[in-house]
Amino acid sequence: MALSLEAIKGLVKPHAVHKDVYTDQEVFDLEMERIFGKTWLYVAHESQLRKAGDFVRARMGTQDYVVTRDEHGQINVLQNRCTHRGATLCNEARGNTSRLVCGYHQWMFDMGGKLRGIPHRESYPTSFDMNAEQNSLKRAPRVAGYRGFIFASLSETGPSLEEFLGPMHVAIDNLVDRSPTGELELCDTAFRLEFNANWKMHHENANDTIHPGVVHSSSVMAARQHRSEPSSFDYGQTQEMLQGNNFSKKEWEAIELVALPGGHSYMDGIYRSNLLARKESDPIRDKYEAIMEEVYGKERTAEILNLDRFNNLIYPNISINAQYHQLRLVHPIAPDRTLVISQCFRLIGAPDEIFHRAVRFLTTLSSPASMIYGDDATIFERCNQGLHGSDTEAWIDMSRGMDIDRALSEGGTISAATEAPIRSQFDAWLGYMTQGI
Amino acid sequence: MNDATILSSGAQAVDAQLAAATKFLYHEAWLLDAGRYTDWLNLLDEDAEYWIPARPGQKDSKNTPSIIYENKDLLSMRIRRLSDPRTYQTSPAPRTRRIVGNVLISLEAAQNDSLTVTSVVFIHEYRDEQRRLFSAQCTHVLRETAEGLKIASKRIDLIDCDATHTAFMSLL
């Protein structure tokens, strides 16, 4: 019995949400149906699917999919379930093949998901139709790409990918434009981290400027007290990143948060505030800039490299850091269980050392032994425990900044030290959860 | 390293090296379990590298992300953080007990002043009602110095290095 419209609406107030949005199984199931089952979700990057026959596993909400490039060059997003007995067809993370063959009774599918062969065909009734839709692999009805980023939707209808992305296409543009050839390659090694808390907590934390100075104070202090000179081992990058979370009142008031319709958001001006700023002397960066200027010219290069947007959240499943070429996928598993996959890109045509920085950025921020991420994960789990251990009247406040947010002409708001990104996420959440009900 | 290049016993000199290496690894394990991280850091030579790859058989530490790839300098920052009460991950502090075994030395990789030692380690960690087991093969390059044996490099190949993990902060 699904939650009534009134019950869902009753979970979200303008300034607070009820704890059930983080803990309740029914709410979670509805999220999978009405958010992850409807909206556009990032599923793969084109660089993983260059040749016909290439495939890569993906998740859409809690469902298991395979993204393939078929012999016609078309991209397909197929459910990873044999239409015979239900076994998973694809059991590797990625690869290349001309047929997906079930290991149980050898049903055989082409890379477009069509059933092509079954053993002992003559024992099937004459009514059995190999071409019938129910025998083909179930597919995401809508698949679209934006500059190499492949998205899919489990809904036949809805806004186009461009409409869905809205102003967030700038985050993808900026990442792609940072490559002198306009081409990216997704690094094959990803970190897969689970935490025992709700998926929404990850997004709510990403564009919150108050928590870093608190949650990450131990890594900030460790870095600040570190006295040795940076060596060629990492050129001081690790120390700089740890110190980069030294958000004090100055940063709280300088870094503006842009909250957009659809639940999207980003931090504006993190580099202007001198966190992770470009260093005066940086021969690697000089070399990269020279290559960029050759392709784009001085002015355009500056425009690309100075775009100062951090943690670009494309709600509900990815976050992009264009400056360090990072991609994070957030997959809900259960109300109190979330999988985060973190990856980085190589900018094809840029110096190798630029990729080495992206790799070290990924390790420092997103490895299981990260000195930064681990404290976030612990806090998510404390929130989860606190909410599970509380009474039914527990409400989570999200009012910070309500009176200081300034409206943007193209929709959304901007201001510093605000929880507007969280409010915009719940605005979108409520919209999805009550749409057409 | 293939089987033919590994010896666990044989010539007397090899036995002596193996005994010294084993004793060193036991001591290292004891320091880590006792939480004596600064003492542990002193086992590392100045140019030492500490590496936990993210892929089985990983060859490259620059073009492929690692779970940890740090030098002595970065490790000293990591260790400073471990003792800070504001490190949520180590408050309450994790407790570990580790077993080091199957210690072998590689003759092929042997150089005049250094020794390549492989071992298997099981590290049982307990923290805040959670228990977990790290299983790994370690490869130490130990160097003979004026102050005795020092770690020139330590590589920890977790059997599940490329799997889904939860965050951890114990020193392996």
PDB file of C-alpha atoms in Angstrom, chain A residues 17 130 149 220 237 261 273 308 364 398 414 420 430:
ATOM      1  CA  VAL A  17      11.822  17.366   6.668  1.00  0.00           C
ATOM      2  CA  MET A 130      11.856 -15.374 -30.515  1.00  0.00           C
ATOM      3  CA  PHE A 149      28.021  11.541 -20.869  1.00  0.00           C
ATOM      4  CA  VAL A 220      43.047  20.451   8.389  1.00  0.00           C
ATOM      5  CA  GLN A 237      48.914  18.318  -3.333  1.00  0.00           C
ATOM      6  CA  PRO A 261      15.306  23.876  -9.904  1.00  0.00           C
ATOM      7  CA  SER A 273      38.353  32.328  -1.821  1.00  0.00           C
ATOM      8  CA  ASP A 308      34.935  28.471 -10.576  1.00  0.00           C
ATOM      9  CA  THR A 364      43.097  11.757  -1.389  1.00  0.00           C
ATOM     10  CA  MET A 398      17.108  22.966   6.778  1.00  0.00           C
ATOM     11  CA  ILE A 414      22.287  32.103  -4.691  1.00  0.00           C
ATOM     12  CA  ALA A 420      19.307  26.257  -0.126  1.00  0.00           C
ATOM     13  CA  LEU A 430       8.492  16.369  -3.520  1.00  0.00           C
TER      14      LEU A 430
END
